[in-house]
mmCIF file of C-alpha atoms in Angstrom:
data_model
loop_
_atom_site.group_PDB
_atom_site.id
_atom_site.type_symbol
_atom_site.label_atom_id
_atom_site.label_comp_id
_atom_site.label_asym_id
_atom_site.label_seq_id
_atom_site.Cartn_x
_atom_site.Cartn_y
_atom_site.Cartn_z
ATOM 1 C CA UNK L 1 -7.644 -12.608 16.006
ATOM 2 C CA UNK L 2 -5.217 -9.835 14.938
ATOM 3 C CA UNK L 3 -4.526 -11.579 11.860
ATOM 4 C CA UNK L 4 -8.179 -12.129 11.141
ATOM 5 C CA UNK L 5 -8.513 -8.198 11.790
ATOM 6 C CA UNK L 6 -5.729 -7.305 8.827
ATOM 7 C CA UNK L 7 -7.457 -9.724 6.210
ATOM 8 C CA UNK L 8 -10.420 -7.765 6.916
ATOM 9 C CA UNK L 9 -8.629 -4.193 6.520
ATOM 10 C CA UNK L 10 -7.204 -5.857 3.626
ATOM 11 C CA UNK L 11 -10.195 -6.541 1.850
ATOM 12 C CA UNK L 12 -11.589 -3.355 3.370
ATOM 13 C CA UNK L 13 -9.082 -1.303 1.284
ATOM 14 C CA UNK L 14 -9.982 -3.363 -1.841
ATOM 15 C CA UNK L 15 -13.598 -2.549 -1.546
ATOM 16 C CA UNK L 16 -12.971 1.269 -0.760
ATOM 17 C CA UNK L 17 -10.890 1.041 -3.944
ATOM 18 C CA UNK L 18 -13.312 -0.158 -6.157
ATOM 19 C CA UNK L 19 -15.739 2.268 -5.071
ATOM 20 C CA UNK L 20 -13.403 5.483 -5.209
ATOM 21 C CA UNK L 21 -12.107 4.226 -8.911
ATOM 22 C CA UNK L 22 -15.752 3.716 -9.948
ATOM 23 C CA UNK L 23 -16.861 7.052 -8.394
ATOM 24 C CA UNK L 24 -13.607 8.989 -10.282
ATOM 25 C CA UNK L 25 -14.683 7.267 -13.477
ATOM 26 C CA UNK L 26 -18.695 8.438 -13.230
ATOM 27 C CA UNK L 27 -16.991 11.871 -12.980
ATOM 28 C CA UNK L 28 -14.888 11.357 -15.880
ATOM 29 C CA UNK L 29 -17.226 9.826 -18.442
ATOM 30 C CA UNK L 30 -19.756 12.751 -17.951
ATOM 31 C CA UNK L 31 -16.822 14.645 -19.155
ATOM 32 C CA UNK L 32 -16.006 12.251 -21.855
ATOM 33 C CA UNK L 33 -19.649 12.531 -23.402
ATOM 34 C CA UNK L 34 -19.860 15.939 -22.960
ATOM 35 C CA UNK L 35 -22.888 15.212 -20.305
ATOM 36 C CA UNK L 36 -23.942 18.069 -17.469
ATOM 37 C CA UNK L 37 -21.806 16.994 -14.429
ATOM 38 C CA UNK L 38 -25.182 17.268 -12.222
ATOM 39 C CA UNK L 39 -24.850 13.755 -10.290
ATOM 40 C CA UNK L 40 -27.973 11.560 -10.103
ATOM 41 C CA UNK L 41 -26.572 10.019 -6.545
ATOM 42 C CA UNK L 42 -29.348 7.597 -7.034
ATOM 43 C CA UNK L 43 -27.598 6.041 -10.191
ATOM 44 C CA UNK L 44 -24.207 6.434 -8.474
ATOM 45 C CA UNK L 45 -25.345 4.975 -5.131
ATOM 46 C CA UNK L 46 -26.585 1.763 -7.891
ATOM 47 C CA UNK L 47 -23.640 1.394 -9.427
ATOM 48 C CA UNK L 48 -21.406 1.917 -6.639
ATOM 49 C CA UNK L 49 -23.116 -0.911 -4.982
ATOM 50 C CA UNK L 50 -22.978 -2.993 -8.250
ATOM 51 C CA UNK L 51 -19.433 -2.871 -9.022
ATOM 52 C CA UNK L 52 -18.131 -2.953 -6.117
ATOM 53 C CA UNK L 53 -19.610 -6.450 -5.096
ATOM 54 C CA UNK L 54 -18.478 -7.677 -8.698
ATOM 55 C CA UNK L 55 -14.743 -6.512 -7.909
ATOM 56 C CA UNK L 56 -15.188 -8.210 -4.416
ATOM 57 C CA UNK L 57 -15.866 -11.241 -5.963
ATOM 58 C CA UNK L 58 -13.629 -11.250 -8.981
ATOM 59 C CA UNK L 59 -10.539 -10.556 -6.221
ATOM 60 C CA UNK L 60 -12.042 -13.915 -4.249
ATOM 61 C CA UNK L 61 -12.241 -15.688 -7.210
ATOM 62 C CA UNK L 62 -8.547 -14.809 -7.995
ATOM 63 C CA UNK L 63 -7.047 -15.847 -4.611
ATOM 64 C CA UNK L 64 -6.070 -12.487 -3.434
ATOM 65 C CA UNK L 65 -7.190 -13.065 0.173
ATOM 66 C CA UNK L 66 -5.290 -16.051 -0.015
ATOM 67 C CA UNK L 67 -2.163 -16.257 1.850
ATOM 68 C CA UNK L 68 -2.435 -12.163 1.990
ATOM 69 C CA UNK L 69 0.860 -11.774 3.683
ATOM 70 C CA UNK L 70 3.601 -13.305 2.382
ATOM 71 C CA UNK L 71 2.534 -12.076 -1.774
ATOM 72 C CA UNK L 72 5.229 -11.242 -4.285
ATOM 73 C CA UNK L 73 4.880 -7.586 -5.314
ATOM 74 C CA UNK L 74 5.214 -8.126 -8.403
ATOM 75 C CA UNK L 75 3.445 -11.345 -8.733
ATOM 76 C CA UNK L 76 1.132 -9.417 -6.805
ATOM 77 C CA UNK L 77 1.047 -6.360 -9.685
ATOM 78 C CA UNK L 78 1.154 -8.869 -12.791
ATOM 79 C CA UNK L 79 -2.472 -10.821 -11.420
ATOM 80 C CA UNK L 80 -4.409 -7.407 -10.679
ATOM 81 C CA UNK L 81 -3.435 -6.409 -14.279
ATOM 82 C CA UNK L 82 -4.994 -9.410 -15.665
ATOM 83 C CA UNK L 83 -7.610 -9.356 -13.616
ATOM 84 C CA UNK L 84 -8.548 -5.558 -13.458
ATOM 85 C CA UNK L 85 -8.101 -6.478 -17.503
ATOM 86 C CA UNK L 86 -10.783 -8.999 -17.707
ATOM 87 C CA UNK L 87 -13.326 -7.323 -15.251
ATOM 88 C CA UNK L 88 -13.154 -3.767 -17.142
ATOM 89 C CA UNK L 89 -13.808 -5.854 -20.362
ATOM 90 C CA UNK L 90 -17.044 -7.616 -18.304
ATOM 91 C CA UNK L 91 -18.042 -3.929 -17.124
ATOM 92 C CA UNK L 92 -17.723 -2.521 -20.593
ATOM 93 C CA UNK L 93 -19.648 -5.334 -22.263
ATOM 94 C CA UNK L 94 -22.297 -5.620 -19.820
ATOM 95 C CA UNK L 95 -22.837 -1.678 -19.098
ATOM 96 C CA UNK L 96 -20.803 0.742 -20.951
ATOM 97 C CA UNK L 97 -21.893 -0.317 -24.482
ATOM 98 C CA UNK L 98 -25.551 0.659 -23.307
ATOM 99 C CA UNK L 99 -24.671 4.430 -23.230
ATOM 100 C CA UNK L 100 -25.865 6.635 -26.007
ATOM 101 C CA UNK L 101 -22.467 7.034 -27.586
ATOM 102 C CA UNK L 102 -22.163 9.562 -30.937
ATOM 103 C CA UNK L 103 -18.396 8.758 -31.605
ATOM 104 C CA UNK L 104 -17.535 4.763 -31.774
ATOM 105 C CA UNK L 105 -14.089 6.267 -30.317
ATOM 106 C CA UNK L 106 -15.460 7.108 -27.135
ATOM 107 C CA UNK L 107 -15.751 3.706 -26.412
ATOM 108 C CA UNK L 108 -12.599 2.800 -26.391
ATOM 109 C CA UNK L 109 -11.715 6.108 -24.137
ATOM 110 C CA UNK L 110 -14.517 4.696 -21.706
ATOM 111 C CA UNK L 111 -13.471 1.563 -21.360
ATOM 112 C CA UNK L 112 -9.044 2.811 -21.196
ATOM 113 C CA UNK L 113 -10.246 5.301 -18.951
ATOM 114 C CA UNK L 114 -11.722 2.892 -16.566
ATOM 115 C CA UNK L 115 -9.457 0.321 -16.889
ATOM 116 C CA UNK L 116 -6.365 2.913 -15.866
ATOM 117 C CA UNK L 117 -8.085 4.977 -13.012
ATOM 118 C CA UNK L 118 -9.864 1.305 -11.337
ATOM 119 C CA UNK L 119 -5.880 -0.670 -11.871
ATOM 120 C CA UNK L 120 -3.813 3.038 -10.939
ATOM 121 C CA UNK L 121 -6.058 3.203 -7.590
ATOM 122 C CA UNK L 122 -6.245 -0.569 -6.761
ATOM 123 C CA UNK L 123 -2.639 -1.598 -7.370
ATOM 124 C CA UNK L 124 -1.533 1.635 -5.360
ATOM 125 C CA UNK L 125 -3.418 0.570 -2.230
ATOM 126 C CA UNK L 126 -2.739 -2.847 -2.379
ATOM 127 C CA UNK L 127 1.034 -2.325 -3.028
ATOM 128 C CA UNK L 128 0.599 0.296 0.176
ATOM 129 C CA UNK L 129 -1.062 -2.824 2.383
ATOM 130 C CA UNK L 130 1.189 -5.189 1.397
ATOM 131 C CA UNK L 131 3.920 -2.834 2.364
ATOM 132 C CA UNK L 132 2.247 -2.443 5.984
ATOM 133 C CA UNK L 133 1.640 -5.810 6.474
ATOM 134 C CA UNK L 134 5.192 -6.926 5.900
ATOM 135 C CA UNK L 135 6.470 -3.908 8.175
ATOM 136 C CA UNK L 136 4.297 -5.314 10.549
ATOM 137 C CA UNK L 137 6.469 -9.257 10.002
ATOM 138 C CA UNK L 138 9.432 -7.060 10.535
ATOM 139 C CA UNK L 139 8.051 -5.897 13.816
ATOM 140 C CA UNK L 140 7.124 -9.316 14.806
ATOM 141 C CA UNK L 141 3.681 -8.229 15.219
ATOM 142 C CA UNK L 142 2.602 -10.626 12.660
ATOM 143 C CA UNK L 143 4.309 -14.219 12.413
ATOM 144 C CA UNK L 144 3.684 -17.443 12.012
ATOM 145 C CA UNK L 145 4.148 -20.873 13.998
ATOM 146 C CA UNK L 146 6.903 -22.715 12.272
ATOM 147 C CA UNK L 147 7.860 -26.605 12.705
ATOM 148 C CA UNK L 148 11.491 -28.155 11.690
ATOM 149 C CA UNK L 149 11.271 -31.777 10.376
ATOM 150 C CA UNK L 150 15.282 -32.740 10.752
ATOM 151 C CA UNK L 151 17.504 -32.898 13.232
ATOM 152 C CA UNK L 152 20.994 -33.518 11.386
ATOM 153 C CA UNK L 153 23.501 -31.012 9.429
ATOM 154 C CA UNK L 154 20.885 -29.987 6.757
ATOM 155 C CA UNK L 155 18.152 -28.870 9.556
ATOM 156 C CA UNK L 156 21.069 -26.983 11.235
ATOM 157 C CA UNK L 157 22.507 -25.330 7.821
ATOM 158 C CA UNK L 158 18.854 -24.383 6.844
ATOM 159 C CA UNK L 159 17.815 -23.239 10.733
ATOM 160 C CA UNK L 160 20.893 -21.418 10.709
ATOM 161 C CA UNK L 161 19.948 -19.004 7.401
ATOM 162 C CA UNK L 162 16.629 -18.853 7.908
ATOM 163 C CA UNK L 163 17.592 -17.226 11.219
ATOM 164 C CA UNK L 164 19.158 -14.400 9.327
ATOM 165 C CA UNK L 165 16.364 -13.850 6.911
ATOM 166 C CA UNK L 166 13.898 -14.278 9.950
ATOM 167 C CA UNK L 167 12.913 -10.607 10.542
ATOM 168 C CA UNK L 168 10.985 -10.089 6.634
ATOM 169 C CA UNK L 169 9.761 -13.961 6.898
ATOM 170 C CA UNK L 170 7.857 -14.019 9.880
ATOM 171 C CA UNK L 171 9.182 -17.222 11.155
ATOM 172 C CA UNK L 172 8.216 -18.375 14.952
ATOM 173 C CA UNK L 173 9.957 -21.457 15.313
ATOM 174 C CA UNK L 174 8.339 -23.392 17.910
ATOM 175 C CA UNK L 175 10.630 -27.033 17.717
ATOM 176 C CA UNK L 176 11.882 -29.204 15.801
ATOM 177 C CA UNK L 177 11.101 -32.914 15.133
ATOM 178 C CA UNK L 178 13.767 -35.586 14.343
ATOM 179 C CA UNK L 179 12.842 -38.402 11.599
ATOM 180 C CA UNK L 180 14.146 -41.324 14.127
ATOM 181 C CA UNK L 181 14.195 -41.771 17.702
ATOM 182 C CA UNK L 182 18.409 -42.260 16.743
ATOM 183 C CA UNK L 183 19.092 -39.222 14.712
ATOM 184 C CA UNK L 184 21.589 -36.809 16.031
ATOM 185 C CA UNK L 185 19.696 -33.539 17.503
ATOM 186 C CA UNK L 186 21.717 -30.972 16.265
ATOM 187 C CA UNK L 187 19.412 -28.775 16.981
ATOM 188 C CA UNK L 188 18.985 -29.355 20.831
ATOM 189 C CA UNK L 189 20.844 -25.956 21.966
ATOM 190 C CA UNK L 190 18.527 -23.888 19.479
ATOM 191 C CA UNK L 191 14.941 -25.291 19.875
ATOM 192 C CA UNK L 192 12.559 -27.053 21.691
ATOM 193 C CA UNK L 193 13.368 -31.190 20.731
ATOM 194 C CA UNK L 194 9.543 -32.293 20.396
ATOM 195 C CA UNK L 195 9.997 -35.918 19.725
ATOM 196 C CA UNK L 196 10.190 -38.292 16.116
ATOM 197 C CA UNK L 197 7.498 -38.560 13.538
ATOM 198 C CA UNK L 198 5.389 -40.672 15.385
ATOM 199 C CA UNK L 199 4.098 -37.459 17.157
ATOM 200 C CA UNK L 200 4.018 -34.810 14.479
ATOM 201 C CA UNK L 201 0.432 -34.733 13.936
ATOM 202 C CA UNK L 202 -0.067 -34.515 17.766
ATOM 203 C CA UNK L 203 2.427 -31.789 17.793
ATOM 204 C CA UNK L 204 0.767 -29.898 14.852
ATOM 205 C CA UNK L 205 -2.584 -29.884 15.968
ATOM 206 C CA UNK L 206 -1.229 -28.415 20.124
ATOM 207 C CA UNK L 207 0.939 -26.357 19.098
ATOM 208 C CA UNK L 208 -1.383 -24.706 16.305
ATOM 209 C CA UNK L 209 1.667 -25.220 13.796
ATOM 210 C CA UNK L 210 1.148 -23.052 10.503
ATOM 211 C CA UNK L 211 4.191 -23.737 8.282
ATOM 212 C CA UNK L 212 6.353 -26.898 8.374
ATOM 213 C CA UNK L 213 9.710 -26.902 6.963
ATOM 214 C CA UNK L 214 10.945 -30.039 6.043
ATOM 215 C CA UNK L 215 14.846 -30.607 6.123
ATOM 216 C CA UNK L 216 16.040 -33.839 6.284
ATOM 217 C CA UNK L 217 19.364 -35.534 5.345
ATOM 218 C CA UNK L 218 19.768 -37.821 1.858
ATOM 219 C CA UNK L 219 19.786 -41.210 3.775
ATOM 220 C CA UNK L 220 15.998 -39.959 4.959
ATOM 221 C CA UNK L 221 14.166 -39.376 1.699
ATOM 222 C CA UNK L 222 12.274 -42.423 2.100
ATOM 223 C CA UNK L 223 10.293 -40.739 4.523
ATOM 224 C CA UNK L 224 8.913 -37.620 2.147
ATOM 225 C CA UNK L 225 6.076 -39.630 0.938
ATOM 226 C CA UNK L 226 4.694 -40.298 4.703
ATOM 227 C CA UNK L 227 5.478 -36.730 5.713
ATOM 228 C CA UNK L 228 3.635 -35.254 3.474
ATOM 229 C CA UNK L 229 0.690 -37.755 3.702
ATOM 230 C CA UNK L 230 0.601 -37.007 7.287
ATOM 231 C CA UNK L 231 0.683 -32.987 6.820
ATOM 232 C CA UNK L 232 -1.992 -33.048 4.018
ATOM 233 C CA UNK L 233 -5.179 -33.709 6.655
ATOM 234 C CA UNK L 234 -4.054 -30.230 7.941
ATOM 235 C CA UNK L 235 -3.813 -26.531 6.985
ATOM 236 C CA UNK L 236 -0.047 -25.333 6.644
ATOM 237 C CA UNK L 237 2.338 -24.739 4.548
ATOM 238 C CA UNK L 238 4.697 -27.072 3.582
ATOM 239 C CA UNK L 239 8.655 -26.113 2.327
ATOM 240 C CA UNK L 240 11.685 -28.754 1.579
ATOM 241 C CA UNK L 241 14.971 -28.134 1.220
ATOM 242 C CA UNK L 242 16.216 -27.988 -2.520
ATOM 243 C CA UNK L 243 18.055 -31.389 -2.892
ATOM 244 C CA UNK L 244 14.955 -32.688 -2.576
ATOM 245 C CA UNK L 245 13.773 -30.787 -5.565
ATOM 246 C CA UNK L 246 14.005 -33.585 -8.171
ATOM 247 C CA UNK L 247 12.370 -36.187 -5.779
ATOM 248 C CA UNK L 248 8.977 -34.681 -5.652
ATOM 249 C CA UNK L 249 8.659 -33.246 -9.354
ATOM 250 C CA UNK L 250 5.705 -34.768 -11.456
ATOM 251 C CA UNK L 251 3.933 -35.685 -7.748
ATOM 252 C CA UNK L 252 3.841 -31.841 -6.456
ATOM 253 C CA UNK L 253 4.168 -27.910 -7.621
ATOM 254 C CA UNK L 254 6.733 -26.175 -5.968
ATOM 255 C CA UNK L 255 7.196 -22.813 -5.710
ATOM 256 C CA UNK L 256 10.385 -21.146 -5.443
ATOM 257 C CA UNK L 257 10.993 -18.807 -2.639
ATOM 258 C CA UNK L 258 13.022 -15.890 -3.600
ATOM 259 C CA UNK L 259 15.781 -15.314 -1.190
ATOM 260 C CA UNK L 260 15.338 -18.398 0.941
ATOM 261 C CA UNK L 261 17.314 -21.542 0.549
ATOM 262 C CA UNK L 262 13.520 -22.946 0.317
ATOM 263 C CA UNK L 263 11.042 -24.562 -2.153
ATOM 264 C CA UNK L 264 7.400 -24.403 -1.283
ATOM 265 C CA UNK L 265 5.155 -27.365 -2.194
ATOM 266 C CA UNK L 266 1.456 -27.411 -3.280
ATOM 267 C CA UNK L 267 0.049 -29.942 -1.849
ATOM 268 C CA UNK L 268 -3.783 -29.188 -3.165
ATOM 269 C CA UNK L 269 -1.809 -31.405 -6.694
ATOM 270 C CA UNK L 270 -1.237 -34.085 -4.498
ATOM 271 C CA UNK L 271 -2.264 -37.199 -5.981
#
């Protein structure tokens, strides 16, 4: 529920931006025209409604609410650019080029203008949320529930550094699954041992499992295919260890996770 209550402050903020940077601009433009700044709050009210619900839905359209707390900053920065891009050029096109305009250069100081105050305000608050959110990872008031696949030396070495990266990743590692009922548990002093694979989707679905972290040894690649055949019927995310990099390339896209000895797979390319 807490989590449910930040994606809603989050997209909160992104609403209460569009509306200030579309309120700023009104301002602006009568200046730009040389209009009387008396404000027709009937037109405003209109518009504020109007653009706002077309930013809301441009920013669901383009995944922001996706995944809100683990973003890149700057991945984060580089997608509002393009998109604040693309919807100022809609909002020009579809409302701005109406306006009775003397210069043809005021155009293009409507549109700039728009574009810099709506991406300057957005991409401040958003960088300030994201900022807050991942405090709040720090503080362990926001994590998320974490399954090892592996048991041997390579679960260890990876449990092991994730451990020291734990407090920005958010991590709550709940167990750990071994691939075979014979495969050492070098992991038995750390975490709770919850059985093989014959029980992970059992274990998933009790222990409301969010992100699975696969790390198994060489001699138990064989087993990716069915692991990740098994995870797809279920909503988490899914991260291997990098020697297993060239194994799934061509059948997933994997992301790599700055900082973490990690690679995160996209399973939606599944085939």
């Amino acid at each position: 529920m807490r989590r449910g209550y930040y994606k809603m402050l989050a997209i909160f903020n992104d609403f209460l931006s569009a509306v200030s940077a579309w309120v700023i601009f009104y301002i602006l433009r009568k200046n730009i025209l040389g209009e009387s700044m008396f404000i027709d709050y009937s037109q405003l009210v209109k518009g504020v409604i109007v653009i706002s619900g077309f930013w809301m839905l441009l920013f669901v359209a383009a995944g922001f609410y996706q995944n809100v707390f683990k973003k890149s900053r700057v991945k984060l920065l580089l997608s509002l650019f393009l998109v604040s891009l693309m919807g100022s050029v809609v909002i020009f096109m579809t409302l701005m080029l109406d306006d009775d305009i003397s210069h043809p250069k005021d155009y293009y100081r409507l549109f700039y203008t728009y574009f810099l105050v709506h991406f300057s305000i957005v991409s401040i608050q958003k960088i300030g949320t994201l900022t807050y959110f991942k405090k709040l990872i720090r503080q362990k008031k926001i994590f998320f529930n974490t399954l090892i696949i592996g048991s041997n030396n390579k679960a260890k070495e990876i449990f092991t550094e994730l451990e020291k990266l734990n407090r920005s990743l958010g991590y709550k590692f709940l167990g750990y699954l071994n691939v075979f009922e014979n495969t050492p548990n070098m992991l038995a002093d750390d975490l709770r041992h919850f059985g093989d694979l014959s029980v992970l989707t059992k274990v998933i679905r009790r222990a409301r499992v969010e992100q699975v972290i696969i790390a198994i040894e060489p001699s138990e690649h064989n087993t990716i295919a069915k692991i990740l055949n098994d995870l797809q019927e279920f909503d988490v995310k899914v991260s291997i260890s990098p020697d297993m990099y060239q194994i799934l390339i061509g059948s997933v896209r994997v992301n790599h996770l700055m900082g973490v000895p990690l690679i995160e797979v996209d399973q939606q390319l599944m085939p």
